[in-house]
mmCIF file of C-alpha atoms in Angstrom:
data_model
loop_
_atom_site.group_PDB
_atom_site.id
_atom_site.type_symbol
_atom_site.label_atom_id
_atom_site.label_comp_id
_atom_site.label_asym_id
_atom_site.label_seq_id
_atom_site.Cartn_x
_atom_site.Cartn_y
_atom_site.Cartn_z
ATOM 1 C CA MET A 1 80.608 73.331 145.916
ATOM 2 C CA THR A 2 79.488 70.388 143.857
ATOM 3 C CA THR A 3 79.101 67.144 145.932
ATOM 4 C CA THR A 4 78.091 63.549 145.514
ATOM 5 C CA VAL A 5 76.963 61.069 148.124
ATOM 6 C CA ASP A 6 79.331 58.005 148.734
ATOM 7 C CA LYS A 7 77.015 54.994 149.200
ATOM 8 C CA SER A 8 79.644 52.338 148.582
ATOM 9 C CA SER A 9 79.412 50.802 152.086
ATOM 10 C CA PRO A 10 76.058 50.219 153.784
ATOM 11 C CA LEU A 11 77.909 50.019 157.168
ATOM 12 C CA GLN A 12 79.089 53.644 156.862
ATOM 13 C CA LYS A 13 77.271 56.836 157.085
ATOM 14 C CA PRO A 14 76.911 58.462 153.661
ATOM 15 C CA GLN A 15 79.654 61.024 153.148
ATOM 16 C CA LEU A 16 79.668 64.176 151.068
ATOM 17 C CA ILE A 17 82.644 64.069 148.727
ATOM 18 C CA SER A 18 83.685 67.261 146.794
ATOM 19 C CA THR A 19 84.078 66.843 143.030
ATOM 20 C CA ASP A 20 85.309 70.343 142.449
ATOM 21 C CA GLN A 21 88.231 70.583 140.122
ATOM 22 C CA PRO A 22 90.342 73.661 139.238
ATOM 23 C CA PRO A 23 89.094 75.136 135.968
ATOM 24 C CA LEU A 24 91.184 74.127 132.946
ATOM 25 C CA LYS A 25 93.009 77.019 131.375
ATOM 26 C CA LYS A 26 92.023 77.396 127.753
ATOM 27 C CA GLN A 27 94.793 76.743 125.350
ATOM 28 C CA ARG A 28 95.287 79.520 122.797
ATOM 29 C CA THR A 29 95.046 78.429 119.191
ATOM 30 C CA VAL A 30 96.319 80.179 116.133
ATOM 31 C CA SER A 31 92.839 81.576 115.535
ATOM 32 C CA ASP A 32 92.958 83.278 118.919
ATOM 33 C CA LEU A 33 96.084 85.158 118.141
ATOM 34 C CA ASN A 34 96.170 88.549 116.321
ATOM 35 C CA GLN A 35 98.233 88.995 113.105
ATOM 36 C CA VAL A 36 101.301 90.316 114.989
ATOM 37 C CA ASP A 37 101.391 87.313 117.435
ATOM 38 C CA GLN A 38 100.949 84.796 114.483
ATOM 39 C CA LEU A 39 103.904 86.479 112.827
ATOM 40 C CA LYS A 40 105.955 86.212 116.094
ATOM 41 C CA GLN A 41 105.568 82.455 115.807
ATOM 42 C CA LEU A 42 107.105 82.353 112.367
ATOM 43 C CA THR A 43 109.712 85.114 112.315
ATOM 44 C CA THR A 44 111.289 88.120 114.141
ATOM 45 C CA VAL A 45 109.036 91.148 114.218
ATOM 46 C CA VAL A 46 110.847 94.466 113.615
ATOM 47 C CA ALA A 47 108.983 97.772 114.034
ATOM 48 C CA ASP A 48 109.541 100.276 111.211
ATOM 49 C CA THR A 49 108.387 103.456 113.057
ATOM 50 C CA GLY A 50 109.307 106.219 115.412
ATOM 51 C CA ASP A 51 106.034 106.007 117.364
ATOM 52 C CA VAL A 52 107.104 104.897 120.672
ATOM 53 C CA ASN A 53 103.443 104.182 121.840
ATOM 54 C CA ALA A 54 102.846 101.928 118.810
ATOM 55 C CA ILE A 55 105.976 99.937 119.571
ATOM 56 C CA LYS A 56 104.818 99.523 123.175
ATOM 57 C CA LYS A 57 101.549 98.113 121.884
ATOM 58 C CA PHE A 58 102.971 95.505 119.480
ATOM 59 C CA SER A 59 106.185 94.535 121.433
ATOM 60 C CA PRO A 60 108.517 93.788 118.576
ATOM 61 C CA GLN A 61 111.972 92.290 118.905
ATOM 62 C CA ASP A 62 113.884 95.125 117.123
ATOM 63 C CA ALA A 63 113.032 98.522 115.755
ATOM 64 C CA THR A 64 114.224 100.681 112.944
ATOM 65 C CA THR A 65 113.746 104.475 112.120
ATOM 66 C CA ASN A 66 114.558 106.828 109.360
ATOM 67 C CA PRO A 67 114.270 110.646 109.071
ATOM 68 C CA SER A 68 110.751 110.481 107.590
ATOM 69 C CA LEU A 69 109.464 108.181 110.345
ATOM 70 C CA ILE A 70 111.101 110.414 113.074
ATOM 71 C CA TYR A 71 109.439 113.414 111.405
ATOM 72 C CA LYS A 72 106.016 111.739 111.657
ATOM 73 C CA ALA A 73 106.548 110.954 115.290
ATOM 74 C CA ALA A 74 108.087 114.397 116.146
ATOM 75 C CA VAL A 75 104.946 116.276 115.029
ATOM 76 C CA MET A 76 102.700 114.274 117.497
ATOM 77 C CA PRO A 77 101.887 116.354 120.640
ATOM 78 C CA GLU A 78 102.977 113.536 122.943
ATOM 79 C CA TYR A 79 106.559 113.704 121.847
ATOM 80 C CA ALA A 80 106.864 117.521 122.053
ATOM 81 C CA SER A 81 109.286 117.255 125.064
ATOM 82 C CA ILE A 82 111.657 115.037 123.091
ATOM 83 C CA VAL A 83 111.771 117.637 120.354
ATOM 84 C CA ASP A 84 112.265 120.435 122.769
ATOM 85 C CA ASP A 85 115.218 118.630 124.376
ATOM 86 C CA ALA A 86 116.788 118.124 120.918
ATOM 87 C CA VAL A 87 116.432 121.725 120.001
ATOM 88 C CA ALA A 88 118.044 122.772 123.263
ATOM 89 C CA TYR A 89 120.865 120.263 122.768
ATOM 90 C CA GLY A 90 121.551 121.492 119.134
ATOM 91 C CA LYS A 91 121.879 125.145 120.201
ATOM 92 C CA GLY A 92 120.998 126.349 116.653
ATOM 93 C CA ASP A 93 122.890 123.733 114.822
ATOM 94 C CA LEU A 94 120.333 121.990 112.571
ATOM 95 C CA ALA A 95 122.294 118.989 111.833
ATOM 96 C CA LEU A 96 123.220 118.388 115.456
ATOM 97 C CA THR A 97 119.665 118.902 116.488
ATOM 98 C CA MET A 98 118.447 116.245 113.930
ATOM 99 C CA ASP A 99 121.016 113.775 115.043
ATOM 100 C CA LYS A 100 120.054 114.343 118.692
ATOM 101 C CA LEU A 101 116.364 113.892 117.783
ATOM 102 C CA ALA A 102 117.000 110.554 116.132
ATOM 103 C CA VAL A 103 119.073 109.329 119.112
ATOM 104 C CA ALA A 104 116.443 110.550 121.536
ATOM 105 C CA PHE A 105 113.795 108.542 119.864
ATOM 106 C CA GLY A 106 116.108 105.624 119.578
ATOM 107 C CA THR A 107 116.813 105.876 123.367
ATOM 108 C CA GLU A 108 113.175 105.726 124.137
ATOM 109 C CA ILE A 109 112.648 102.746 121.763
ATOM 110 C CA SER A 110 115.580 100.887 123.232
ATOM 111 C CA LYS A 111 113.828 100.886 126.542
ATOM 112 C CA ILE A 112 111.012 98.830 125.088
ATOM 113 C CA VAL A 113 112.430 96.443 122.427
ATOM 114 C CA PRO A 114 114.900 93.858 123.755
ATOM 115 C CA GLY A 115 116.952 93.785 120.493
ATOM 116 C CA TYR A 116 118.510 96.249 118.183
ATOM 117 C CA VAL A 117 117.481 99.853 117.406
ATOM 118 C CA SER A 118 118.550 101.066 113.952
ATOM 119 C CA THR A 119 119.448 104.739 113.599
ATOM 120 C CA GLU A 120 120.011 106.102 110.081
ATOM 121 C CA VAL A 121 122.945 108.294 108.890
ATOM 122 C CA ASP A 122 122.084 111.399 106.905
ATOM 123 C CA ALA A 123 121.268 110.252 103.417
ATOM 124 C CA ARG A 124 123.280 113.151 101.983
ATOM 125 C CA LEU A 125 126.369 111.215 103.031
ATOM 126 C CA SER A 126 125.511 108.137 100.929
ATOM 127 C CA PHE A 127 128.314 108.690 98.605
ATOM 128 C CA ASP A 128 130.825 109.950 101.284
ATOM 129 C CA THR A 129 132.614 107.131 103.023
ATOM 130 C CA GLU A 130 134.523 109.239 105.571
ATOM 131 C CA GLY A 131 131.493 111.461 106.249
ATOM 132 C CA THR A 132 129.429 108.310 107.023
ATOM 133 C CA ILE A 133 131.984 106.843 109.298
ATOM 134 C CA ASN A 134 132.367 110.071 111.222
ATOM 135 C CA LYS A 135 128.478 110.519 111.504
ATOM 136 C CA ALA A 136 128.193 106.939 112.746
ATOM 137 C CA ARG A 137 130.836 107.530 115.396
ATOM 138 C CA ASP A 138 128.975 110.784 116.488
ATOM 139 C CA LEU A 139 125.653 108.951 116.809
ATOM 140 C CA ILE A 140 127.173 106.100 118.862
ATOM 141 C CA LYS A 141 128.919 108.765 121.047
ATOM 142 C CA MET A 142 125.457 110.488 121.588
ATOM 143 C CA TYR A 143 123.947 107.168 122.513
ATOM 144 C CA ASP A 144 126.780 106.478 124.995
ATOM 145 C CA GLU A 145 126.188 109.911 126.611
ATOM 146 C CA VAL A 146 122.602 108.700 127.702
ATOM 147 C CA GLY A 147 123.836 105.282 128.722
ATOM 148 C CA VAL A 148 122.774 103.240 125.674
ATOM 149 C CA SER A 149 125.500 100.696 124.752
ATOM 150 C CA LYS A 150 126.594 100.476 121.009
ATOM 151 C CA ASP A 151 125.675 96.809 121.320
ATOM 152 C CA ARG A 152 122.064 97.820 121.167
ATOM 153 C CA ILE A 153 122.402 100.085 118.122
ATOM 154 C CA LEU A 154 122.623 99.384 114.314
ATOM 155 C CA ILE A 155 123.780 102.259 112.211
ATOM 156 C CA LYS A 156 121.624 102.320 109.121
ATOM 157 C CA ILE A 157 123.583 103.302 105.957
ATOM 158 C CA ALA A 158 122.645 103.273 102.401
ATOM 159 C CA ALA A 159 124.172 100.353 100.489
ATOM 160 C CA THR A 160 126.111 102.413 97.911
ATOM 161 C CA TRP A 161 129.697 101.419 97.282
ATOM 162 C CA GLU A 162 130.850 104.262 99.512
ATOM 163 C CA GLY A 163 128.379 103.108 102.206
ATOM 164 C CA VAL A 164 129.457 99.564 102.103
ATOM 165 C CA GLN A 165 133.197 100.650 102.575
ATOM 166 C CA ALA A 166 132.059 102.759 105.585
ATOM 167 C CA ALA A 167 130.325 99.738 107.049
ATOM 168 C CA LYS A 168 133.448 97.765 106.639
ATOM 169 C CA GLN A 169 135.450 100.116 108.791
ATOM 170 C CA LEU A 170 132.740 100.625 111.226
ATOM 171 C CA GLU A 171 132.198 96.844 111.790
ATOM 172 C CA LYS A 172 135.902 96.631 112.467
ATOM 173 C CA GLU A 173 135.423 99.177 115.215
ATOM 174 C CA GLY A 174 132.660 97.142 116.717
ATOM 175 C CA ILE A 175 129.832 99.483 115.450
ATOM 176 C CA THR A 176 127.219 97.214 113.967
ATOM 177 C CA CYS A 177 125.530 98.235 110.650
ATOM 178 C CA ASN A 178 122.211 97.899 108.897
ATOM 179 C CA LEU A 179 122.710 98.440 105.180
ATOM 180 C CA THR A 180 119.510 99.651 103.504
ATOM 181 C CA LEU A 181 118.301 100.597 100.017
ATOM 182 C CA ILE A 182 119.270 97.213 98.670
ATOM 183 C CA PHE A 183 117.807 96.511 95.183
ATOM 184 C CA SER A 184 120.083 93.787 93.922
ATOM 185 C CA ILE A 185 121.965 90.522 94.810
ATOM 186 C CA ALA A 186 125.190 92.332 94.009
ATOM 187 C CA GLN A 187 124.571 94.838 96.791
ATOM 188 C CA ALA A 188 123.671 92.003 99.221
ATOM 189 C CA ILE A 189 126.833 90.113 98.435
ATOM 190 C CA ALA A 190 128.994 93.185 98.910
ATOM 191 C CA CYS A 191 127.521 93.774 102.325
ATOM 192 C CA ALA A 192 128.091 90.125 103.198
ATOM 193 C CA GLU A 193 131.751 90.257 102.150
ATOM 194 C CA VAL A 194 132.526 93.155 104.430
ATOM 195 C CA GLY A 195 130.792 91.567 107.373
ATOM 196 C CA CYS A 196 127.604 93.787 107.759
ATOM 197 C CA THR A 197 125.421 92.753 110.705
ATOM 198 C CA LEU A 198 122.270 93.112 108.842
ATOM 199 C CA ILE A 199 120.851 94.037 105.389
ATOM 200 C CA SER A 200 117.432 95.561 104.510
ATOM 201 C CA PRO A 201 116.315 94.786 100.931
ATOM 202 C CA PHE A 202 113.843 97.314 99.706
ATOM 203 C CA VAL A 203 111.184 94.774 98.887
ATOM 204 C CA GLY A 204 108.451 97.280 98.062
ATOM 205 C CA ARG A 205 110.513 99.073 95.332
ATOM 206 C CA ILE A 206 111.849 95.766 94.038
ATOM 207 C CA MET A 207 108.261 94.546 93.523
ATOM 208 C CA ASP A 208 107.353 97.883 91.910
ATOM 209 C CA TRP A 209 110.021 97.395 89.367
ATOM 210 C CA HIS A 210 108.794 93.892 88.504
ATOM 211 C CA LYS A 211 105.119 95.114 88.289
ATOM 212 C CA LYS A 212 106.174 97.717 85.808
ATOM 213 C CA ALA A 213 108.404 95.465 83.799
ATOM 214 C CA LYS A 214 105.661 92.774 83.455
ATOM 215 C CA GLY A 215 102.848 95.241 83.125
ATOM 216 C CA VAL A 216 100.826 93.833 86.084
ATOM 217 C CA ASP A 217 99.161 95.378 89.105
ATOM 218 C CA GLY A 218 100.413 92.658 91.401
ATOM 219 C CA PHE A 219 101.321 89.048 92.049
ATOM 220 C CA ALA A 220 99.545 86.062 93.509
ATOM 221 C CA PRO A 221 101.108 84.750 96.694
ATOM 222 C CA ALA A 222 102.378 81.708 94.931
ATOM 223 C CA GLU A 223 104.329 83.866 92.551
#
């Protein structure tokens, strides 16, 4: 304990007075934050992966998956039990097994993120409106079977004309949609006009087109 002697009065016996103060908590500055935490101060962070452990590490608001991301996660040893359960559920039906696998990973992710989890419809249905609608309903039913509300799920659909029309119907049924593979403002407008909950412009491929068109390797941030 740090002390000082109080000699303010000659008639009183000197007293020891504690000068201890609780330590001040250091305020975190931007330089103390990692890149993910800095992003969280500016925008909503969405994880684009099927790796459940990576999502736990970075704690995003939402998460999205697609078949290639699910595949990358599915071959990791720590997720073998999820794959085994999906195979047992499918009983030899490959399409059903893949749907269950996507839902199983989505279910685990929904336990971590507080917001939406996007689950993608089979890309082979991109030009099939009715097929997309039926697949979306099947996915939502699978989520319901394990206790995940459709309010937590975004059905990810390619933004073809047929996909947009499927999203129009699904949104009317209360099934929220994330329209992906958007390369133009026309697609974005079409999605907005039918009330899609979310759109996902394919920024990387859009940039690739502009780099090729202008014959450059990249663009400065200001550009």
